[in-house]
PDB file of C-alpha atoms in Angstrom:
ATOM      1  CA  MET A  21     -68.887 -56.965  53.756  1.00 58.00           C
ATOM      2  CA  THR A  22     -69.087 -53.366  52.561  1.00 66.00           C
ATOM      3  CA  LYS A  23     -68.345 -52.795  48.881  1.00 74.00           C
ATOM      4  CA  LEU A  24     -65.753 -50.110  48.269  1.00 82.00           C
ATOM      5  CA  PRO A  25     -66.087 -47.567  45.416  1.00 91.00           C
ATOM      6  CA  ALA A  26     -65.131 -48.709  41.945  1.00 93.00           C
ATOM      7  CA  ALA A  27     -61.588 -47.988  40.828  1.00 96.00           C
ATOM      8  CA  PRO A  28     -61.181 -44.957  38.557  1.00 97.00           C
ATOM      9  CA  GLU A  29     -59.357 -44.988  35.244  1.00 98.00           C
ATOM     10  CA  PRO A  30     -55.647 -45.475  35.984  1.00 98.00           C
ATOM     11  CA  LEU A  31     -53.249 -42.571  35.721  1.00 98.00           C
ATOM     12  CA  SER A  32     -50.688 -42.764  32.939  1.00 98.00           C
ATOM     13  CA  ALA A  33     -47.957 -41.332  35.179  1.00 98.00           C
ATOM     14  CA  PRO A  34     -47.157 -42.383  38.772  1.00 98.00           C
ATOM     15  CA  VAL A  35     -48.055 -40.301  41.802  1.00 98.00           C
ATOM     16  CA  PHE A  36     -48.349 -40.875  45.555  1.00 98.00           C
ATOM     17  CA  ASP A  37     -50.814 -40.344  48.399  1.00 98.00           C
ATOM     18  CA  SER A  38     -49.247 -37.902  50.849  1.00 98.00           C
ATOM     19  CA  HIS A  39     -51.678 -38.577  53.718  1.00 98.00           C
ATOM     20  CA  CYS A  40     -53.826 -41.554  54.680  1.00 98.00           C
ATOM     21  CA  HIS A  41     -54.612 -43.612  57.780  1.00 96.00           C
ATOM     22  CA  LEU A  42     -53.924 -47.266  57.031  1.00 96.00           C
ATOM     23  CA  ASP A  43     -54.506 -48.327  60.617  1.00 94.00           C
ATOM     24  CA  ILE A  44     -58.103 -47.076  60.555  1.00 93.00           C
ATOM     25  CA  MET A  45     -58.736 -48.502  57.101  1.00 91.00           C
ATOM     26  CA  VAL A  46     -57.752 -52.014  58.102  1.00 90.00           C
ATOM     27  CA  GLY A  47     -59.407 -51.923  61.516  1.00 78.00           C
ATOM     28  CA  ASN A  48     -56.326 -51.752  63.711  1.00 64.00           C
ATOM     29  CA  ARG A  49     -58.014 -48.769  65.356  1.00 60.00           C
ATOM     30  CA  GLN A  50     -61.741 -49.339  65.734  1.00 56.00           C
ATOM     31  CA  ALA A  51     -63.808 -46.514  64.287  1.00 48.00           C
ATOM     32  CA  SER A  52     -66.122 -44.721  66.681  1.00 49.00           C
ATOM     33  CA  SER A  53     -69.894 -44.876  66.329  1.00 43.00           C
ATOM     34  CA  GLY A  54     -69.788 -41.338  64.983  1.00 54.00           C
ATOM     35  CA  ASP A  55     -67.574 -42.311  62.040  1.00 62.00           C
ATOM     36  CA  PRO A  56     -69.870 -44.105  59.567  1.00 61.00           C
ATOM     37  CA  VAL A  57     -67.403 -43.728  56.691  1.00 59.00           C
ATOM     38  CA  ALA A  58     -64.552 -45.232  58.719  1.00 61.00           C
ATOM     39  CA  GLN A  59     -66.839 -47.992  59.939  1.00 61.00           C
ATOM     40  CA  ALA A  60     -67.769 -48.774  56.351  1.00 60.00           C
ATOM     41  CA  ALA A  61     -64.094 -48.878  55.383  1.00 60.00           C
ATOM     42  CA  GLN A  62     -63.401 -51.390  58.140  1.00 60.00           C
ATOM     43  CA  ALA A  63     -66.421 -53.463  57.132  1.00 57.00           C
ATOM     44  CA  SER A  64     -64.817 -53.888  53.702  1.00 63.00           C
ATOM     45  CA  GLU A  65     -62.171 -56.042  55.399  1.00 70.00           C
ATOM     46  CA  ALA A  66     -59.345 -54.536  53.353  1.00 81.00           C
ATOM     47  CA  SER A  67     -55.757 -55.428  54.212  1.00 91.00           C
ATOM     48  CA  VAL A  68     -52.595 -53.395  53.853  1.00 94.00           C
ATOM     49  CA  ARG A  69     -51.594 -55.661  50.975  1.00 94.00           C
ATOM     50  CA  SER A  70     -54.920 -55.247  49.148  1.00 94.00           C
ATOM     51  CA  ILE A  71     -54.845 -51.471  49.637  1.00 95.00           C
ATOM     52  CA  LEU A  72     -51.359 -51.308  48.131  1.00 97.00           C
ATOM     53  CA  GLU A  73     -52.300 -53.576  45.227  1.00 97.00           C
ATOM     54  CA  ASP A  74     -55.403 -51.519  44.418  1.00 97.00           C
ATOM     55  CA  SER A  75     -53.387 -48.307  44.614  1.00 98.00           C
ATOM     56  CA  ARG A  76     -50.586 -49.469  42.369  1.00 98.00           C
ATOM     57  CA  ALA A  77     -53.106 -50.672  39.802  1.00 98.00           C
ATOM     58  CA  VAL A  78     -54.181 -47.055  39.184  1.00 98.00           C
ATOM     59  CA  GLY A  79     -50.712 -45.473  39.357  1.00 98.00           C
ATOM     60  CA  VAL A  80     -50.535 -44.568  43.057  1.00 98.00           C
ATOM     61  CA  THR A  81     -47.197 -46.169  43.781  1.00 98.00           C
ATOM     62  CA  ARG A  82     -46.419 -44.892  47.280  1.00 98.00           C
ATOM     63  CA  LEU A  83     -48.240 -43.579  50.303  1.00 98.00           C
ATOM     64  CA  VAL A  84     -47.592 -41.918  53.631  1.00 98.00           C
ATOM     65  CA  THR A  85     -49.642 -43.297  56.512  1.00 98.00           C
ATOM     66  CA  ILE A  86     -50.088 -40.765  59.270  1.00 98.00           C
ATOM     67  CA  GLY A  87     -50.215 -41.115  63.048  1.00 97.00           C
ATOM     68  CA  TYR A  88     -52.529 -39.200  65.350  1.00 97.00           C
ATOM     69  CA  ASP A  89     -51.638 -40.675  68.752  1.00 96.00           C
ATOM     70  CA  LEU A  90     -48.861 -42.813  70.188  1.00 97.00           C
ATOM     71  CA  ARG A  91     -50.508 -46.133  69.367  1.00 96.00           C
ATOM     72  CA  SER A  92     -51.189 -45.260  65.729  1.00 96.00           C
ATOM     73  CA  SER A  93     -47.735 -43.742  65.354  1.00 97.00           C
ATOM     74  CA  ARG A  94     -46.092 -46.949  66.538  1.00 97.00           C
ATOM     75  CA  TRP A  95     -48.267 -49.043  64.217  1.00 97.00           C
ATOM     76  CA  ASN A  96     -47.605 -46.855  61.187  1.00 97.00           C
ATOM     77  CA  ALA A  97     -43.860 -46.892  61.767  1.00 98.00           C
ATOM     78  CA  GLU A  98     -43.864 -50.691  61.974  1.00 98.00           C
ATOM     79  CA  VAL A  99     -45.942 -51.100  58.803  1.00 97.00           C
ATOM     80  CA  ALA A 100     -43.730 -48.633  56.948  1.00 98.00           C
ATOM     81  CA  ALA A 101     -40.666 -50.642  57.976  1.00 98.00           C
ATOM     82  CA  GLU A 102     -42.245 -53.819  56.601  1.00 97.00           C
ATOM     83  CA  GLN A 103     -43.931 -52.630  53.396  1.00 97.00           C
ATOM     84  CA  GLU A 104     -42.211 -51.333  50.271  1.00 96.00           C
ATOM     85  CA  GLY A 105     -43.633 -48.011  49.157  1.00 96.00           C
ATOM     86  CA  VAL A 106     -45.136 -47.168  52.555  1.00 98.00           C
ATOM     87  CA  TYR A 107     -43.757 -44.371  54.731  1.00 98.00           C
ATOM     88  CA  ALA A 108     -44.991 -42.995  58.032  1.00 98.00           C
ATOM     89  CA  GLY A 109     -45.753 -39.834  59.931  1.00 98.00           C
ATOM     90  CA  VAL A 110     -45.851 -39.818  63.739  1.00 98.00           C
ATOM     91  CA  ALA A 111     -47.475 -37.313  66.093  1.00 98.00           C
ATOM     92  CA  ILE A 112     -50.205 -36.525  68.570  1.00 98.00           C
ATOM     93  CA  HIS A 113     -53.243 -35.020  66.823  1.00 97.00           C
ATOM     94  CA  PRO A 114     -54.436 -31.650  68.199  1.00 98.00           C
ATOM     95  CA  ASN A 115     -57.698 -33.299  69.255  1.00 96.00           C
ATOM     96  CA  GLU A 116     -55.598 -35.579  71.486  1.00 96.00           C
ATOM     97  CA  ALA A 117     -53.233 -32.847  72.649  1.00 97.00           C
ATOM     98  CA  HIS A 118     -54.052 -33.497  76.312  1.00 96.00           C
ATOM     99  CA  GLU A 119     -52.136 -36.773  75.881  1.00 96.00           C
ATOM    100  CA  ALA A 120     -48.942 -35.018  74.705  1.00 98.00           C
ATOM    101  CA  THR A 121     -46.975 -35.488  77.911  1.00 98.00           C
ATOM    102  CA  ALA A 122     -43.205 -35.164  78.023  1.00 98.00           C
ATOM    103  CA  GLU A 123     -42.877 -38.952  78.009  1.00 98.00           C
ATOM    104  CA  VAL A 124     -45.193 -39.375  75.024  1.00 98.00           C
ATOM    105  CA  LEU A 125     -43.461 -36.640  73.058  1.00 98.00           C
ATOM    106  CA  ALA A 126     -40.096 -38.229  73.784  1.00 98.00           C
ATOM    107  CA  GLU A 127     -41.292 -41.464  72.200  1.00 98.00           C
ATOM    108  CA  ILE A 128     -42.743 -39.563  69.225  1.00 98.00           C
ATOM    109  CA  GLU A 129     -39.308 -38.034  68.709  1.00 98.00           C
ATOM    110  CA  SER A 130     -37.663 -41.440  68.966  1.00 98.00           C
ATOM    111  CA  LEU A 131     -40.060 -42.807  66.331  1.00 98.00           C
ATOM    112  CA  ALA A 132     -39.469 -39.764  64.121  1.00 98.00           C
ATOM    113  CA  ARG A 133     -35.759 -40.634  63.946  1.00 98.00           C
ATOM    114  CA  ARG A 134     -36.490 -43.979  62.270  1.00 98.00           C
ATOM    115  CA  PRO A 135     -35.626 -44.058  58.547  1.00 98.00           C
ATOM    116  CA  GLU A 136     -39.075 -45.204  57.442  1.00 98.00           C
ATOM    117  CA  VAL A 137     -40.688 -42.287  59.288  1.00 98.00           C
ATOM    118  CA  ARG A 138     -40.632 -39.276  56.978  1.00 98.00           C
ATOM    119  CA  ALA A 139     -42.831 -36.781  58.822  1.00 98.00           C
ATOM    120  CA  VAL A 140     -43.844 -35.384  62.185  1.00 98.00           C
ATOM    121  CA  GLY A 141     -47.598 -35.181  61.908  1.00 97.00           C
ATOM    122  CA  GLU A 142     -50.348 -34.770  61.991  1.00 97.00           C
ATOM    123  CA  THR A 143     -50.085 -31.940  64.474  1.00 98.00           C
ATOM    124  CA  GLY A 144     -51.469 -28.421  64.540  1.00 98.00           C
ATOM    125  CA  LEU A 145     -54.626 -26.717  65.774  1.00 98.00           C
ATOM    126  CA  ASP A 146     -58.304 -27.669  65.576  1.00 97.00           C
ATOM    127  CA  TYR A 147     -60.809 -25.043  66.680  1.00 97.00           C
ATOM    128  CA  PHE A 148     -63.770 -26.951  65.203  1.00 95.00           C
ATOM    129  CA  ARG A 149     -63.729 -29.557  67.979  1.00 92.00           C
ATOM    130  CA  ASP A 150     -63.144 -28.880  71.658  1.00 88.00           C
ATOM    131  CA  TRP A 151     -61.754 -32.284  72.543  1.00 93.00           C
ATOM    132  CA  ALA A 152     -58.563 -30.625  73.784  1.00 96.00           C
ATOM    133  CA  SER A 153     -58.103 -27.136  75.179  1.00 97.00           C
ATOM    134  CA  LYS A 154     -56.447 -24.458  73.064  1.00 97.00           C
ATOM    135  CA  GLU A 155     -53.713 -24.254  75.690  1.00 98.00           C
ATOM    136  CA  ASP A 156     -52.911 -27.964  75.315  1.00 98.00           C
ATOM    137  CA  GLN A 157     -53.107 -27.743  71.533  1.00 98.00           C
ATOM    138  CA  HIS A 158     -50.695 -24.841  71.327  1.00 98.00           C
ATOM    139  CA  ALA A 159     -48.208 -26.488  73.674  1.00 98.00           C
ATOM    140  CA  SER A 160     -48.340 -29.749  71.713  1.00 98.00           C
ATOM    141  CA  PHE A 161     -48.046 -27.987  68.343  1.00 98.00           C
ATOM    142  CA  ARG A 162     -44.997 -26.025  69.466  1.00 98.00           C
ATOM    143  CA  ALA A 163     -43.380 -29.190  70.800  1.00 98.00           C
ATOM    144  CA  HIS A 164     -43.962 -31.004  67.497  1.00 98.00           C
ATOM    145  CA  ILE A 165     -42.442 -28.108  65.561  1.00 98.00           C
ATOM    146  CA  GLU A 166     -39.275 -28.504  67.611  1.00 98.00           C
ATOM    147  CA  ILE A 167     -39.264 -32.277  67.092  1.00 98.00           C
ATOM    148  CA  ALA A 168     -39.516 -31.778  63.334  1.00 98.00           C
ATOM    149  CA  LYS A 169     -36.598 -29.374  63.393  1.00 98.00           C
ATOM    150  CA  ARG A 170     -34.435 -31.624  65.583  1.00 98.00           C
ATOM    151  CA  THR A 171     -35.097 -34.699  63.453  1.00 98.00           C
ATOM    152  CA  GLY A 172     -35.052 -32.969  60.073  1.00 98.00           C
ATOM    153  CA  LYS A 173     -38.420 -34.458  59.121  1.00 98.00           C
ATOM    154  CA  ALA A 174     -41.320 -32.705  57.407  1.00 98.00           C
ATOM    155  CA  LEU A 175     -43.997 -31.133  59.602  1.00 99.00           C
ATOM    156  CA  VAL A 176     -47.522 -32.211  58.580  1.00 98.00           C
ATOM    157  CA  ILE A 177     -50.156 -29.797  59.832  1.00 98.00           C
ATOM    158  CA  HIS A 178     -53.797 -30.328  60.723  1.00 98.00           C
ATOM    159  CA  ASP A 179     -55.394 -26.881  60.464  1.00 98.00           C
ATOM    160  CA  ARG A 180     -59.116 -26.689  61.080  1.00 97.00           C
ATOM    161  CA  ASP A 181     -60.696 -23.267  61.568  1.00 97.00           C
ATOM    162  CA  ALA A 182     -57.352 -22.025  62.897  1.00 98.00           C
ATOM    163  CA  HIS A 183     -55.482 -20.555  59.902  1.00 98.00           C
ATOM    164  CA  ASP A 184     -54.260 -17.350  61.542  1.00 98.00           C
ATOM    165  CA  ASP A 185     -53.055 -19.013  64.725  1.00 98.00           C
ATOM    166  CA  VAL A 186     -51.304 -21.827  62.851  1.00 98.00           C
ATOM    167  CA  LEU A 187     -49.395 -19.313  60.735  1.00 98.00           C
ATOM    168  CA  ARG A 188     -48.599 -17.218  63.805  1.00 98.00           C
ATOM    169  CA  VAL A 189     -47.234 -20.159  65.794  1.00 98.00           C
ATOM    170  CA  LEU A 190     -45.083 -21.255  62.853  1.00 98.00           C
ATOM    171  CA  ALA A 191     -43.672 -17.738  62.579  1.00 98.00           C
ATOM    172  CA  GLU A 192     -43.046 -17.464  66.323  1.00 98.00           C
ATOM    173  CA  GLU A 193     -41.365 -20.851  66.629  1.00 98.00           C
ATOM    174  CA  GLY A 194     -39.524 -20.708  63.335  1.00 98.00           C
ATOM    175  CA  ALA A 195     -40.916 -23.203  60.848  1.00 98.00           C
ATOM    176  CA  PRO A 196     -39.009 -26.353  59.878  1.00 98.00           C
ATOM    177  CA  ASP A 197     -37.543 -26.475  56.377  1.00 97.00           C
ATOM    178  CA  LYS A 198     -40.450 -28.597  55.116  1.00 98.00           C
ATOM    179  CA  VAL A 199     -44.032 -27.791  56.109  1.00 98.00           C
ATOM    180  CA  VAL A 200     -47.166 -29.421  54.670  1.00 99.00           C
ATOM    181  CA  PHE A 201     -50.707 -28.193  55.209  1.00 98.00           C
ATOM    182  CA  HIS A 202     -52.594 -31.483  55.101  1.00 98.00           C
ATOM    183  CA  SER A 203     -56.016 -31.463  53.422  1.00 98.00           C
ATOM    184  CA  PHE A 204     -55.579 -27.778  52.690  1.00 98.00           C
ATOM    185  CA  SER A 205     -58.744 -25.968  53.754  1.00 98.00           C
ATOM    186  CA  GLY A 206     -57.906 -22.328  53.165  1.00 98.00           C
ATOM    187  CA  ASP A 207     -58.957 -19.937  50.443  1.00 98.00           C
ATOM    188  CA  ALA A 208     -56.819 -18.179  47.829  1.00 98.00           C
ATOM    189  CA  GLU A 209     -55.603 -15.610  50.369  1.00 98.00           C
ATOM    190  CA  MET A 210     -54.450 -18.352  52.705  1.00 98.00           C
ATOM    191  CA  ALA A 211     -52.761 -20.055  49.763  1.00 98.00           C
ATOM    192  CA  LYS A 212     -50.876 -16.832  48.986  1.00 98.00           C
ATOM    193  CA  LYS A 213     -49.581 -16.730  52.557  1.00 98.00           C
ATOM    194  CA  CYS A 214     -48.392 -20.322  52.269  1.00 98.00           C
ATOM    195  CA  VAL A 215     -46.679 -19.550  48.969  1.00 98.00           C
ATOM    196  CA  GLU A 216     -44.871 -16.597  50.536  1.00 98.00           C
ATOM    197  CA  ALA A 217     -43.648 -18.822  53.364  1.00 98.00           C
ATOM    198  CA  GLY A 218     -42.762 -21.742  51.079  1.00 98.00           C
ATOM    199  CA  TYR A 219     -45.258 -24.121  52.681  1.00 98.00           C
ATOM    200  CA  PHE A 220     -46.606 -27.085  50.732  1.00 99.00           C
ATOM    201  CA  MET A 221     -50.363 -27.449  50.276  1.00 98.00           C
ATOM    202  CA  SER A 222     -51.812 -30.959  50.047  1.00 98.00           C
ATOM    203  CA  PHE A 223     -55.228 -31.084  48.392  1.00 98.00           C
ATOM    204  CA  SER A 224     -57.764 -33.810  49.112  1.00 98.00           C
ATOM    205  CA  GLY A 225     -61.242 -34.936  48.042  1.00 98.00           C
ATOM    206  CA  PRO A 226     -63.130 -31.757  49.053  1.00 98.00           C
ATOM    207  CA  VAL A 227     -61.485 -29.857  46.180  1.00 98.00           C
ATOM    208  CA  THR A 228     -63.840 -31.871  43.938  1.00 98.00           C
ATOM    209  CA  TYR A 229     -67.005 -30.838  45.825  1.00 98.00           C
ATOM    210  CA  LYS A 230     -69.460 -28.538  44.110  1.00 96.00           C
ATOM    211  CA  ASN A 231     -69.636 -26.158  47.092  1.00 96.00           C
ATOM    212  CA  ALA A 232     -65.848 -25.862  47.433  1.00 98.00           C
ATOM    213  CA  ALA A 233     -65.055 -23.240  44.793  1.00 98.00           C
ATOM    214  CA  TYR A 234     -62.760 -21.549  47.328  1.00 98.00           C
ATOM    215  CA  LEU A 235     -60.547 -24.655  47.391  1.00 98.00           C
ATOM    216  CA  ARG A 236     -60.286 -24.680  43.604  1.00 98.00           C
ATOM    217  CA  GLU A 237     -59.371 -21.000  43.729  1.00 98.00           C
ATOM    218  CA  ALA A 238     -56.681 -21.864  46.272  1.00 98.00           C
ATOM    219  CA  ALA A 239     -55.412 -24.611  43.967  1.00 98.00           C
ATOM    220  CA  GLN A 240     -55.254 -22.105  41.122  1.00 98.00           C
ATOM    221  CA  THR A 241     -53.136 -19.850  43.354  1.00 98.00           C
ATOM    222  CA  ALA A 242     -50.780 -22.613  44.505  1.00 98.00           C
ATOM    223  CA  PRO A 243     -47.790 -23.152  42.187  1.00 98.00           C
ATOM    224  CA  GLN A 244     -47.253 -26.727  41.091  1.00 98.00           C
ATOM    225  CA  GLU A 245     -43.931 -26.825  42.944  1.00 98.00           C
ATOM    226  CA  LEU A 246     -45.791 -26.424  46.273  1.00 98.00           C
ATOM    227  CA  MET A 247     -48.644 -28.866  45.639  1.00 98.00           C
ATOM    228  CA  LEU A 248     -49.298 -32.363  46.943  1.00 99.00           C
ATOM    229  CA  VAL A 249     -52.339 -34.623  46.670  1.00 98.00           C
ATOM    230  CA  GLU A 250     -53.834 -36.895  49.317  1.00 98.00           C
ATOM    231  CA  THR A 251     -56.878 -38.894  50.336  1.00 98.00           C
ATOM    232  CA  ASP A 252     -56.946 -38.666  54.153  1.00 97.00           C
ATOM    233  CA  ALA A 253     -58.454 -42.135  53.709  1.00 96.00           C
ATOM    234  CA  PRO A 254     -60.787 -43.442  54.902  1.00 94.00           C
ATOM    235  CA  TYR A 255     -62.154 -39.886  55.166  1.00 94.00           C
ATOM    236  CA  LEU A 256     -62.957 -37.138  52.629  1.00 96.00           C
ATOM    237  CA  PRO A 257     -63.744 -39.214  49.522  1.00 96.00           C
ATOM    238  CA  PRO A 258     -63.813 -37.310  46.225  1.00 98.00           C
ATOM    239  CA  VAL A 259     -66.843 -36.911  43.979  1.00 98.00           C
ATOM    240  CA  PRO A 260     -68.701 -39.085  43.015  1.00 97.00           C
ATOM    241  CA  HIS A 261     -68.114 -41.117  46.177  1.00 95.00           C
ATOM    242  CA  ARG A 262     -69.100 -38.728  48.969  1.00 92.00           C
ATOM    243  CA  GLY A 263     -70.428 -40.668  51.933  1.00 88.00           C
ATOM    244  CA  LYS A 264     -68.440 -43.776  51.007  1.00 91.00           C
ATOM    245  CA  PRO A 265     -65.064 -44.958  52.302  1.00 92.00           C
ATOM    246  CA  ASN A 266     -62.038 -43.304  50.767  1.00 94.00           C
ATOM    247  CA  ALA A 267     -58.853 -45.148  49.802  1.00 96.00           C
ATOM    248  CA  PRO A 268     -55.529 -44.295  48.143  1.00 98.00           C
ATOM    249  CA  TYR A 269     -56.671 -45.806  44.819  1.00 98.00           C
ATOM    250  CA  LEU A 270     -59.136 -42.907  44.470  1.00 98.00           C
ATOM    251  CA  ILE A 271     -56.298 -40.370  44.168  1.00 98.00           C
ATOM    252  CA  PRO A 272     -56.785 -40.166  40.344  1.00 98.00           C
ATOM    253  CA  LEU A 273     -60.160 -38.463  40.827  1.00 98.00           C
ATOM    254  CA  THR A 274     -58.688 -35.663  42.926  1.00 98.00           C
ATOM    255  CA  LEU A 275     -55.559 -35.435  40.769  1.00 98.00           C
ATOM    256  CA  ARG A 276     -57.557 -35.010  37.570  1.00 98.00           C
ATOM    257  CA  CYS A 277     -59.703 -32.320  39.191  1.00 98.00           C
ATOM    258  CA  LEU A 278     -56.569 -30.433  40.226  1.00 98.00           C
ATOM    259  CA  ALA A 279     -55.074 -30.789  36.746  1.00 98.00           C
ATOM    260  CA  GLU A 280     -58.236 -29.330  35.223  1.00 98.00           C
ATOM    261  CA  VAL A 281     -58.147 -26.439  37.678  1.00 98.00           C
ATOM    262  CA  LYS A 282     -54.502 -25.789  36.833  1.00 98.00           C
ATOM    263  CA  GLY A 283     -55.072 -26.174  33.110  1.00 98.00           C
ATOM    264  CA  VAL A 284     -52.364 -28.811  32.728  1.00 98.00           C
ATOM    265  CA  HIS A 285     -52.225 -32.434  31.616  1.00 98.00           C
ATOM    266  CA  PRO A 286     -52.579 -34.889  34.527  1.00 98.00           C
ATOM    267  CA  ASP A 287     -49.196 -36.399  33.649  1.00 98.00           C
ATOM    268  CA  GLN A 288     -47.535 -33.019  34.151  1.00 98.00           C
ATOM    269  CA  LEU A 289     -49.133 -32.578  37.559  1.00 98.00           C
ATOM    270  CA  CYS A 290     -48.218 -36.148  38.561  1.00 98.00           C
ATOM    271  CA  GLU A 291     -44.606 -35.429  37.652  1.00 98.00           C
ATOM    272  CA  ALA A 292     -44.561 -32.199  39.663  1.00 98.00           C
ATOM    273  CA  ILE A 293     -46.217 -33.764  42.706  1.00 98.00           C
ATOM    274  CA  SER A 294     -43.896 -36.777  42.599  1.00 98.00           C
ATOM    275  CA  ALA A 295     -40.886 -34.462  42.554  1.00 98.00           C
ATOM    276  CA  ASN A 296     -42.376 -32.498  45.452  1.00 98.00           C
ATOM    277  CA  GLY A 297     -42.769 -35.733  47.380  1.00 98.00           C
ATOM    278  CA  VAL A 298     -39.042 -36.363  47.183  1.00 98.00           C
ATOM    279  CA  MET A 299     -38.341 -32.800  48.301  1.00 98.00           C
ATOM    280  CA  VAL A 300     -40.686 -33.085  51.282  1.00 98.00           C
ATOM    281  CA  PHE A 301     -40.315 -36.676  52.406  1.00 98.00           C
ATOM    282  CA  GLY A 302     -36.876 -37.570  51.049  1.00 97.00           C
ATOM    283  CA  GLU A 303     -35.727 -40.093  48.471  1.00 95.00           C
ATOM    284  CA  TRP A 304     -38.069 -43.036  48.237  1.00 91.00           C
TER     285      TRP A 304
END
């Protein structure tokens, strides 16, 4: 059994994890051979219950578990319906955009209308990997934007090496009322564009990395009322746990880094982010 990172000092105010992948963490979706961190997370033999208990022990009281294909979206919706404090996002990931047929998208929309599903995502564009063509990615992204608008749910965006095109597509389609850039990866200039458009920026473990000064500059630019915090667990663990499995209970490490960057007390940032969560995902 793999040993997970030690729990950080608990937060003194509650906050939530806006983006994680419970199905991968507990082994419902087997990690590929190229995902050593995810494989290590699964080897820990964590359960949904243990993940929630560990999270609550450090002040992370709620989480949003995010879908990336039809199977994971179904699973996340079911778990969210069963577990208090768990909510779901449903979508076809841009890397799987070739699977976004009319029939699949119709079921994603049906799932998105469930009360425990609070987001359409993660969708967007990924120019780092070529697992799906740009044509398929753009078509899928545009379809998800429309689903988010029809269902009134937040749009959670995966944006990797595609900032300009993501912003352009949102402008062309007309963005939903609530847009979240998951694991925000832009610089301060990109953050300014998101602020102008009223898009939320969700910061994850990389903001703690020594070589990610541009992310801390973006966090300085982002107003507290447009900030969220996430793990993307089991991926993107914060310092000092790079290379190890991530989990929602490690949120305090990223939150404290963001508070230091913003020059505010962690409790103040927790309060702001918790209020933002209600604005984005609805009343808990």
